[in-house]
Coordinates of C-alpha atoms in Angstrom, one line a residue:
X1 CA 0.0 0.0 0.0
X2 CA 1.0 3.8 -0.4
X3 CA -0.4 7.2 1.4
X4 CA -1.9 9.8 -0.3
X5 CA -2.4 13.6 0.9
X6 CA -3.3 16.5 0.2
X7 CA -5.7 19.9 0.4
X8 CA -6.6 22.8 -1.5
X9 CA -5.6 26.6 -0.7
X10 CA -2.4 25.4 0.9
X11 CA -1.7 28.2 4.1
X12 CA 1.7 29.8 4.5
X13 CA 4.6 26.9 4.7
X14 CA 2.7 24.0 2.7
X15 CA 5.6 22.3 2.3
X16 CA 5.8 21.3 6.1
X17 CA 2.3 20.5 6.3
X18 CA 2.6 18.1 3.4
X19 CA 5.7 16.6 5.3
X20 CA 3.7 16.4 8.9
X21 CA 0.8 14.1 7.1
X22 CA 3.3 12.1 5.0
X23 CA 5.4 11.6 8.1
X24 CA 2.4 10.0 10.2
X25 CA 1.9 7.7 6.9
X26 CA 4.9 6.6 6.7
X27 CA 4.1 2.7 7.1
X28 CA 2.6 3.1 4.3
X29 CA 5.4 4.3 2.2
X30 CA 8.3 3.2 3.5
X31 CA 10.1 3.2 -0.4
X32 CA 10.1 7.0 -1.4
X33 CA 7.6 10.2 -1.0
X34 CA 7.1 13.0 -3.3
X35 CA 5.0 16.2 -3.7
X36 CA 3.5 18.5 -5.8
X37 CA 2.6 22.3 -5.0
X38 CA 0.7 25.4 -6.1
X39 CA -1.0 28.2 -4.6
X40 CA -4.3 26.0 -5.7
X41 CA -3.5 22.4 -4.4
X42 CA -0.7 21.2 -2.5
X43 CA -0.4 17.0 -3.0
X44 CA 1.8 14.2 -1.3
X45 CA 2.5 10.9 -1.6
X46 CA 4.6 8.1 0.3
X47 CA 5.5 4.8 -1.5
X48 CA 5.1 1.3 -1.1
X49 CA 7.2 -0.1 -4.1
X50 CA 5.8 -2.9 -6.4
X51 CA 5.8 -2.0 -10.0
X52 CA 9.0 -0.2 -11.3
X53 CA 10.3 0.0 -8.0
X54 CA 13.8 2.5 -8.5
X55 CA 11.3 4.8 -11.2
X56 CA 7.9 5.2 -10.2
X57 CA 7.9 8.0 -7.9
X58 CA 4.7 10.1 -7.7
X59 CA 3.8 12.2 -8.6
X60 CA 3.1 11.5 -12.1
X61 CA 2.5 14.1 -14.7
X62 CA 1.5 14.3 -18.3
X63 CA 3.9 15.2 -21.0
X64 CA 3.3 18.7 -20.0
X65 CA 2.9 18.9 -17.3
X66 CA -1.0 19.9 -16.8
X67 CA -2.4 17.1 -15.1
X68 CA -0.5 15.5 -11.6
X69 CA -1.3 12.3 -10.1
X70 CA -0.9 10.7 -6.6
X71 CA -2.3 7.4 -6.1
X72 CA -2.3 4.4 -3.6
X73 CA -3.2 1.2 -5.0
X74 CA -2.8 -0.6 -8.5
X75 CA -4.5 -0.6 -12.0
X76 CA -4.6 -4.0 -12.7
X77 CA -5.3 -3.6 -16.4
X78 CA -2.1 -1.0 -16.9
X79 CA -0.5 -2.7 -19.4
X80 CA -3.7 -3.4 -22.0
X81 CA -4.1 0.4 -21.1
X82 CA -0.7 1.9 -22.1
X83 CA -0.3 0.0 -25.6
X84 CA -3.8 1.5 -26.2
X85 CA -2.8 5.1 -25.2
X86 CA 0.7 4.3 -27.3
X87 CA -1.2 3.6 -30.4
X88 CA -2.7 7.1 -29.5
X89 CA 0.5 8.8 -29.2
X90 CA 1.6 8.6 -26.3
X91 CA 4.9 8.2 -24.5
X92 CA 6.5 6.4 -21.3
X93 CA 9.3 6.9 -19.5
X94 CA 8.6 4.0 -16.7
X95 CA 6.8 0.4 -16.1
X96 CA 4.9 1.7 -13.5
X97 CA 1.0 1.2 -13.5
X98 CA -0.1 4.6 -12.6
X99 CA 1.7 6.4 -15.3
X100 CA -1.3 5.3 -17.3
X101 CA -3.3 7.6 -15.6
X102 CA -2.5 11.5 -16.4
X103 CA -2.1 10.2 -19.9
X104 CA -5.7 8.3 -19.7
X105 CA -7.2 11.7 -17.9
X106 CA -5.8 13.9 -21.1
X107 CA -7.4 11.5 -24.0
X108 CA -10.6 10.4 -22.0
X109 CA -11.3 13.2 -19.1
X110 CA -12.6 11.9 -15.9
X111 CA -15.0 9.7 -18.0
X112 CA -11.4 7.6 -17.7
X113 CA -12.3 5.9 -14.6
X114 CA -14.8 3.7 -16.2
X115 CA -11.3 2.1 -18.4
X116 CA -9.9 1.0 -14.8
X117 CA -9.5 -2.5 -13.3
X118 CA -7.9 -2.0 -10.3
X119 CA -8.0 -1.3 -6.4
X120 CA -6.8 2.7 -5.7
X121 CA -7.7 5.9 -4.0
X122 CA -6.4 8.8 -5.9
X123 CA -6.0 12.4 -6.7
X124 CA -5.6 13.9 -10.2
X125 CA -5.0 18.2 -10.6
X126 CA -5.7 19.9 -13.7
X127 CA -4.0 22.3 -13.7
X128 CA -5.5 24.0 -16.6
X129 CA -9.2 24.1 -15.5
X130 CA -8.0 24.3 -11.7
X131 CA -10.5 20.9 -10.9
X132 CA -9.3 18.5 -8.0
X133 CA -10.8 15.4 -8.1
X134 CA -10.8 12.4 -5.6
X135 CA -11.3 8.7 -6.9
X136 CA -12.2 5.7 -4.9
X137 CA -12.2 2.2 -6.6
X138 CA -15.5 0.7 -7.5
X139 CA -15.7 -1.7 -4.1
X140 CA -13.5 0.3 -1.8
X141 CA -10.8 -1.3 -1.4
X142 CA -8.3 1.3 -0.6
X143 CA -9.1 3.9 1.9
X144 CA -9.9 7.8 1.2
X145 CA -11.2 10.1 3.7
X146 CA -11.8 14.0 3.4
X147 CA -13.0 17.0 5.1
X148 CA -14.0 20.0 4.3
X149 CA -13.0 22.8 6.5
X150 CA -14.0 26.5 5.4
X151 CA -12.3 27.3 2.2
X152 CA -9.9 23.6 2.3
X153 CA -10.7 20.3 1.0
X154 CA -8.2 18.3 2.8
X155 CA -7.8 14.6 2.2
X156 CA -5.8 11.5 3.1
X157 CA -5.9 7.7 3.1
X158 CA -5.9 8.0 7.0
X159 CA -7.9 10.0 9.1
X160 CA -4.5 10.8 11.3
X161 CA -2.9 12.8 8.7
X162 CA -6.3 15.3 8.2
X163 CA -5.4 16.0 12.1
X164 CA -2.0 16.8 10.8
X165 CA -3.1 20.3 9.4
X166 CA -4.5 21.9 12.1
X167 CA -7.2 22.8 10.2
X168 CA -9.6 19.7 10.9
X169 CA -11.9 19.5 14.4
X170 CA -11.8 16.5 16.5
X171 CA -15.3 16.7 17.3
X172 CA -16.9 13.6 17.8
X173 CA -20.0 12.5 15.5
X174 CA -22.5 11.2 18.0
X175 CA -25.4 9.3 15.0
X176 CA -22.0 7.5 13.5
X177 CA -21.1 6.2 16.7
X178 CA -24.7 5.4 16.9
X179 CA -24.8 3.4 14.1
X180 CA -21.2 1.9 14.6
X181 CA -23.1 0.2 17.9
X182 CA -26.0 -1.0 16.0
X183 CA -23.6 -2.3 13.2
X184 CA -20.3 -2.9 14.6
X185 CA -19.0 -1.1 12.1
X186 CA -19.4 1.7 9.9
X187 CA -20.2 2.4 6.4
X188 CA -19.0 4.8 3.9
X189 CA -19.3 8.0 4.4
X190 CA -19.7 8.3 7.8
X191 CA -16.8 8.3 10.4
X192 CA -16.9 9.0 14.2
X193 CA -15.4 12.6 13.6
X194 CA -18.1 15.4 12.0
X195 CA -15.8 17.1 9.8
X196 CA -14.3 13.9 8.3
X197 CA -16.1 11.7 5.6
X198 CA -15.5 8.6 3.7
X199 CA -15.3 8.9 0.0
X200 CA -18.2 6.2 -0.9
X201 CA -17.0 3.1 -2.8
X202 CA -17.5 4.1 -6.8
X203 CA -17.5 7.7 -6.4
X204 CA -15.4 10.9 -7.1
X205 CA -15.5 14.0 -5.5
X206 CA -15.2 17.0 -7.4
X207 CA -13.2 20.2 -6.0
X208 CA -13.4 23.4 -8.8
X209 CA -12.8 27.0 -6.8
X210 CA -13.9 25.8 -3.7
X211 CA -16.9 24.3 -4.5
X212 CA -17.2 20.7 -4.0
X213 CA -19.6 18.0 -6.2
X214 CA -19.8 14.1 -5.2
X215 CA -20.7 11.9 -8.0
X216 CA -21.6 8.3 -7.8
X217 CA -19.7 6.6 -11.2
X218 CA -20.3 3.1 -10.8
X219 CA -23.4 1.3 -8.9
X220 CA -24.0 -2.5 -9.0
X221 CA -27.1 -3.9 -9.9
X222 CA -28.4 -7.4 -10.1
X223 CA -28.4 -8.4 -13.7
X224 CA -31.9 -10.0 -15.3
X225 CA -32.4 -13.7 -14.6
X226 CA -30.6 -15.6 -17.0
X227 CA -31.0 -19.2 -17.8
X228 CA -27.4 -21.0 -18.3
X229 CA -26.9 -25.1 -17.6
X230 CA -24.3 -25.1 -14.6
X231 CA -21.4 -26.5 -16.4
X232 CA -21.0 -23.2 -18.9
X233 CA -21.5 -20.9 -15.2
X234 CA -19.3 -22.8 -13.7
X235 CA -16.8 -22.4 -16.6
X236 CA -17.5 -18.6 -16.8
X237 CA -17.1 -18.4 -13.2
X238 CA -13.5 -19.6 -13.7
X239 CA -12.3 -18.1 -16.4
X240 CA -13.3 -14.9 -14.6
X241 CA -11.6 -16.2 -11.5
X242 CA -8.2 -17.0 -13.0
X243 CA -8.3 -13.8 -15.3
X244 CA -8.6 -11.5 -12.2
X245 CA -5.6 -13.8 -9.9
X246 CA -3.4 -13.1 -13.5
X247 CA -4.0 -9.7 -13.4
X248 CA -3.2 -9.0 -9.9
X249 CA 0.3 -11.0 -9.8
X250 CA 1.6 -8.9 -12.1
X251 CA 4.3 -6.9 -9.8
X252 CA 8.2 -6.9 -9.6
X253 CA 8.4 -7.8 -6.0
X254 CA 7.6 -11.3 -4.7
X255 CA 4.4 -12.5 -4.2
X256 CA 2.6 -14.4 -1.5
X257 CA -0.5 -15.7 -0.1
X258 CA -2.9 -15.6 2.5
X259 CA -3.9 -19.0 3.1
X260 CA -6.9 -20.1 6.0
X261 CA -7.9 -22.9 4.6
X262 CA -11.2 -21.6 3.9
X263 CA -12.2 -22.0 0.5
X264 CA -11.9 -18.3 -1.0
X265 CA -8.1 -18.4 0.5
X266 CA -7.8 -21.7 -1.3
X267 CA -9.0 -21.1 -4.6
X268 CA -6.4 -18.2 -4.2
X269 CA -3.7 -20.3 -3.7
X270 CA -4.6 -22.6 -6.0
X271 CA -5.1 -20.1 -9.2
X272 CA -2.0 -18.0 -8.3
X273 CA 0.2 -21.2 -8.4
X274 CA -1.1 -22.5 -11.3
X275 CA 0.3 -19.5 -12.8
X276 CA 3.2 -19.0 -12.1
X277 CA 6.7 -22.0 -12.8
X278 CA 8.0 -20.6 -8.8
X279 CA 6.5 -22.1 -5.3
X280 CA 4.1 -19.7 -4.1
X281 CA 4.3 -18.7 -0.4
X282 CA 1.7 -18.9 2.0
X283 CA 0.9 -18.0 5.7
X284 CA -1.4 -19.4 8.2
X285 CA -2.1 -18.3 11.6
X286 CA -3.3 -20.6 13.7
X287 CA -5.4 -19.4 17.0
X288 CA -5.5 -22.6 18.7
X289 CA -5.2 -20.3 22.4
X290 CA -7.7 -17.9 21.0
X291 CA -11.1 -17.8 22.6
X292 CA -13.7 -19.1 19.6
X293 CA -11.2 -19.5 17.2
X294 CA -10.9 -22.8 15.3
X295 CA -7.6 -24.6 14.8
X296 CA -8.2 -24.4 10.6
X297 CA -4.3 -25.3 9.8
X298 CA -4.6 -28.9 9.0
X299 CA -6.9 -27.6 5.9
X300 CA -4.2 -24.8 5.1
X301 CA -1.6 -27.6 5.6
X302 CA -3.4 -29.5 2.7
X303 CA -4.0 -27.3 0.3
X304 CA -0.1 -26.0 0.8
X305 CA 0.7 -30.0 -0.4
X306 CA -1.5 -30.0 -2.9
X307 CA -0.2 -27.1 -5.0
X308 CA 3.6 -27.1 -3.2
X309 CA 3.3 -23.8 -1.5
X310 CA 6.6 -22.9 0.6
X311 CA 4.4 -22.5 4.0
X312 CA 5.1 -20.7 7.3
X313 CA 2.0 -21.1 10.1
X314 CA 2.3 -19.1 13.4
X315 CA 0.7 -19.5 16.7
X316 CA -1.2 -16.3 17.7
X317 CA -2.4 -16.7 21.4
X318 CA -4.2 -14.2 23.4
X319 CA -1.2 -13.0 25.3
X320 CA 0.2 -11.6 21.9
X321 CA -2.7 -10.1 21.2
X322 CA -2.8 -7.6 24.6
X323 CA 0.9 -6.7 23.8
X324 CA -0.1 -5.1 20.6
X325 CA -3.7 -3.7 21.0
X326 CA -2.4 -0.2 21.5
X327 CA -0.9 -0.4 18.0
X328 CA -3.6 -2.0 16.2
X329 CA -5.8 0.6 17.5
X330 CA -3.7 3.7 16.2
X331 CA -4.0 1.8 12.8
X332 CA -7.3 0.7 12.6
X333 CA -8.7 4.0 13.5
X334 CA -12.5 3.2 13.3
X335 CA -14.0 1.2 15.9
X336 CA -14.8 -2.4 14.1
X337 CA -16.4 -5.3 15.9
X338 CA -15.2 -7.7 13.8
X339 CA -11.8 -9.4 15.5
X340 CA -10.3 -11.1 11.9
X341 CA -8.0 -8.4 11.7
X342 CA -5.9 -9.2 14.7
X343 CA -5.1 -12.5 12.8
X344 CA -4.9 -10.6 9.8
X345 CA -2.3 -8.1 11.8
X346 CA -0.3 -11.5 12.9
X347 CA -0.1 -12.4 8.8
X348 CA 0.6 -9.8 7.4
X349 CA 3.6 -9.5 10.3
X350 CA 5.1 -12.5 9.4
X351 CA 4.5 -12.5 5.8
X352 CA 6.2 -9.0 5.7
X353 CA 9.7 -10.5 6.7
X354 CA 9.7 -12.1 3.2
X355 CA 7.2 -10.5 0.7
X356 CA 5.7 -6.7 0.1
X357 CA 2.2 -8.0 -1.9
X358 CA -0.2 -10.6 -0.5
X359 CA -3.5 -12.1 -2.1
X360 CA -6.1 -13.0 -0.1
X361 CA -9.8 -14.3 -0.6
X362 CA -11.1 -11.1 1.2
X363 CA -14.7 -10.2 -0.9
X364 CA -15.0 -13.7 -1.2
X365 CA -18.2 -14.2 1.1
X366 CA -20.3 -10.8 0.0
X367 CA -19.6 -12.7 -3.3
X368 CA -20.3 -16.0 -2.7
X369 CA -22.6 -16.1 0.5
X370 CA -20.5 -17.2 3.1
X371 CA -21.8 -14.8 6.3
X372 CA -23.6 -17.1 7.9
X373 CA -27.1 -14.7 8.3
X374 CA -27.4 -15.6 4.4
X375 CA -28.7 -19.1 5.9
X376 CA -32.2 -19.3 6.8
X377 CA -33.0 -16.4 4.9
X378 CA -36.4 -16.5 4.2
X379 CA -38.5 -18.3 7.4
X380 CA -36.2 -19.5 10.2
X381 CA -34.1 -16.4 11.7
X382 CA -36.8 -13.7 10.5
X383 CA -39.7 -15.4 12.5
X384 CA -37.7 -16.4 15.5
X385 CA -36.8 -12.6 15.7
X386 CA -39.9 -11.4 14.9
X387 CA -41.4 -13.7 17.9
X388 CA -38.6 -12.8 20.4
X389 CA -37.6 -9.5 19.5
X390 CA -40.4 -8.2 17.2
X391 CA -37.9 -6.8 15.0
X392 CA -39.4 -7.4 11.2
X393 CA -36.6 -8.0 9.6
X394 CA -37.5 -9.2 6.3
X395 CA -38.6 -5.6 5.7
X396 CA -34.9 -3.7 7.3
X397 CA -31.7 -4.6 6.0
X398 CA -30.4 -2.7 8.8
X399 CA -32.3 -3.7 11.5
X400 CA -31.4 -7.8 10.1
X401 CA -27.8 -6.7 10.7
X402 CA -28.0 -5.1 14.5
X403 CA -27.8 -7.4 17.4
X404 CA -30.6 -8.1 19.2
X405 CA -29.2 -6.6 21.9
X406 CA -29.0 -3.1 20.2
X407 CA -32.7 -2.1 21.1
X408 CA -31.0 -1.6 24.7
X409 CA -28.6 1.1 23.3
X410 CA -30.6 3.8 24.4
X411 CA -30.9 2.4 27.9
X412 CA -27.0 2.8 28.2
X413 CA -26.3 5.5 25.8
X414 CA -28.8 8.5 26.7
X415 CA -27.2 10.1 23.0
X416 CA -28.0 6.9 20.9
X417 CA -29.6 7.9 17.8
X418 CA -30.0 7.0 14.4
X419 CA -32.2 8.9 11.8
X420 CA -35.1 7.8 9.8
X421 CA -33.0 8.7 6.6
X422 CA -29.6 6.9 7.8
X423 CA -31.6 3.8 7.8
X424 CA -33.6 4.2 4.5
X425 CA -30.1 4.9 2.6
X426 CA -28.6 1.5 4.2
X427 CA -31.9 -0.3 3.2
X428 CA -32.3 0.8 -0.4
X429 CA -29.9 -1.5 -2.2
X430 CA -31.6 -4.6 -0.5
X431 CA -35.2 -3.2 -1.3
X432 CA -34.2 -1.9 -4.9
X433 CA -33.6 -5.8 -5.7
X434 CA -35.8 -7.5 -3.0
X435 CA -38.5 -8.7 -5.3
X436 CA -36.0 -10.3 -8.2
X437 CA -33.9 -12.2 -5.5
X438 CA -34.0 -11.8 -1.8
X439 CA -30.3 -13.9 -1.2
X440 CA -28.4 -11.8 -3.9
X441 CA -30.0 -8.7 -2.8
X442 CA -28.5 -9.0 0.5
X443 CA -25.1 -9.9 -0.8
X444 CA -25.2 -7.0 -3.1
X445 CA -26.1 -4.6 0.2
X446 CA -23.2 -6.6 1.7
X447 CA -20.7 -5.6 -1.0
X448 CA -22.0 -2.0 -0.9
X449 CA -21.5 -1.1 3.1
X450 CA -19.9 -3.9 4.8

């Protein structure tokens, strides 16, 4: 991963401002950090190296110089994408993925995005029209938060850099946190600050002369019922599987794998070494001495033989896990009441000794159904709630996903809240789809907030 950072109208000294929030992202970046400034837009970046790794410092610019880029994450698709724009014209000086991208802006506009397969949050000036614009990736995978404080737009793939400036409140957003007890976690674009916002998933923001514009460019909808024999799906299904593990083990640093022994982790594996003539690595964690946590490393064991994976499992007791809450806290950032990323933590720590890029079969159970209130769907859980709790949950999407427990929040937390409107926006992607298929609908609401 990389750090991006930035705002608009830059105050006296921008230069050390931009070197405050870089230096409190510097895990992200550990390989380089670079920086662009005008009396409009002051931009920053620090570097995680994968593609190019001694030339692809940010930012990028085109060939003159109008439009400057600072992004954290990876186009997939970069190289279909610059032989395009080279048949076009166009000219590179490195093999790094998001060179593409000022070039791509210049030819296409911000019309552009709808070209990318990738994971990133970004920032892209023009210069020439004086228009900021902030990109998240289609499912939000990488991080982008903003605020907007009087005349600034300040932004950052952390929420500890906007404090950086000076310029950003810490006042505490009392219907987030609401909503982060009902949920146990929350969605885009809320955070527990007031003056600080996710980007959504699929969306840019648009800064022009201190105006700001949030548009929406990609939206998932359930396609019409179509009627295929199982053996072509299952086909398409792979063929879209191993084209997307293809595309993303395309770097220039060694790769590795997350591997659980779960089946999205699996199929993972098993795609990426198919691919590829070296051993894949993999990691397990086992957390044997972890409360509730199943001993899953025989499976990972297997699948490691079955494809000849080099593989390293670690024992992640609870002990460990007290020494190093303070730091996962002050990354995390956002309250989340799911504990997978303490094992993720313990990975991606012992992983990091030998690789810098990991897959993983994250996304895999929004895709797939494999949350476990997918199961009894339609009659069991619903009327036992209903009867117990008389919460109707076929007809709330949000109120399916709050504990029962959660009707007591007021009872505890005099300031509990949570508007009317907050819930209807969480609902609508489940009843936009309800009536074609109930199971995918809540996946597809899955995908979009959690």
């Amino acid at each position: 991963m990389c750090g991006i950072f930035g705002l608009t109208h830059p105050p006296g000294a921008p230069e050390s401002i931009l070197q405050a929030m870089g230096k409190i992202l510097a895990h992200r970046g550990p390989d380089g950090e670079g920086s662009f400034v005008s009396e409009e837009v002051a931009l920053g970046m620090r570097r995680l190296s994968i593609l190019d790794p001694t030339r692809g410092q940010q930012p990028f610019y085109n060939q003159n110089r109008t439009v400057g880029v600072v992004c954290n994450g990876e186009i997939y698709n970069f190289i279909e994408l610059r032989s395009h724009l080279m048949e076009k014209g166009y000219r590179f000086q490195t093999n790094c993925d998001v060179e593409v991208i000022p070039h791509l802006y210049e030819e296409y506009g911000i019309a552009f995005v709808h070209r990318l397969n990738g994971m990133y949050g970004m920032a892209i000036y023009d210069l020439g029209q004086n228009i900021l614009y902030l990109i998240r990736d289609r499912l939000g995978v990488k991080p982008l938060y903003y605020s907007l404080a009087g005349r600034h737009l300040i932004f950052a793939s952390e929420i500890k850099a906007l404090f950086q400036t000076d310029l950003v409140a810490k006042e505490i957003d009392l219907e987030s946190l609401s909503v982060l007890l009902d949920l146990m976690y929350l969605p885009a674009p809320a955070t527990p600050f007031s003056q600080i916002k996710k980007l959504p998933p699929g969306s840019y923001l648009k800064w022009r002369a201190g105006v700001c514009e949030l548009v929406p460019y990609w939206t998932m909808a359930l396609p019409e019922a179509c009627i295929q024999d199982e053996p072509r799906l299952a086909e398409t299904l792979e063929g879209l599987l191993e084209d997307s593990v293809r595309l993303q083990m395309r770097s220039d640093v060694p790769i590795g794998c997350f591997l659980s022994g779960g089946i999205d982790s699996s199929a993972v594996t098993a795609l990426a070494s198919l691919q590829t003539s070296l051993p894949m690595t993999t990691w397990h964690v086992r957390g044997t001495d972890m409360q509730g946590k199943m001993d899953e490393s025989p499976l990972a064991a297997a699948v490691s033989r079955r494809y000849g994976t080099r593989h390293f499992t670690k024992s992640l007791a609870d002990e460990d896990l007290i020494t190093e809450l303070p730091k996962l806290i002050w990354h995390l950032e956002e309250p989340i009441g799911d504990g997978a990323f303490v094992l993720t933590y313990g990975l991606a720590k012992m992983a990091a000794e030998k690789v810098k890029v990991i897959l993983s079969g994250a996304g895999g159970d929004e895709l797939f159904g494999g949350y476990a209130h997918y199961r009894n769907l339609y009659f069991g859980e619903s009327l036992i709630k209903r009867l117990l709790f008389d919460k109707q949950v076929e007809s709330s999407y949000y109120d399916r996903m709050a504990p029962r427990h959660a009707s007591r929040w007021p009872e505890y937390f005099p300031w509990h809240r949570v508007s009317v409107s907050r819930k209807e926006e969480f609902d609508h992607p489940v009843n936009a789809n309800r009536s074609q298929d109930p199971l995918n609908a809540l996946m597809l609401a899955d995908l979009r907030w959690y």
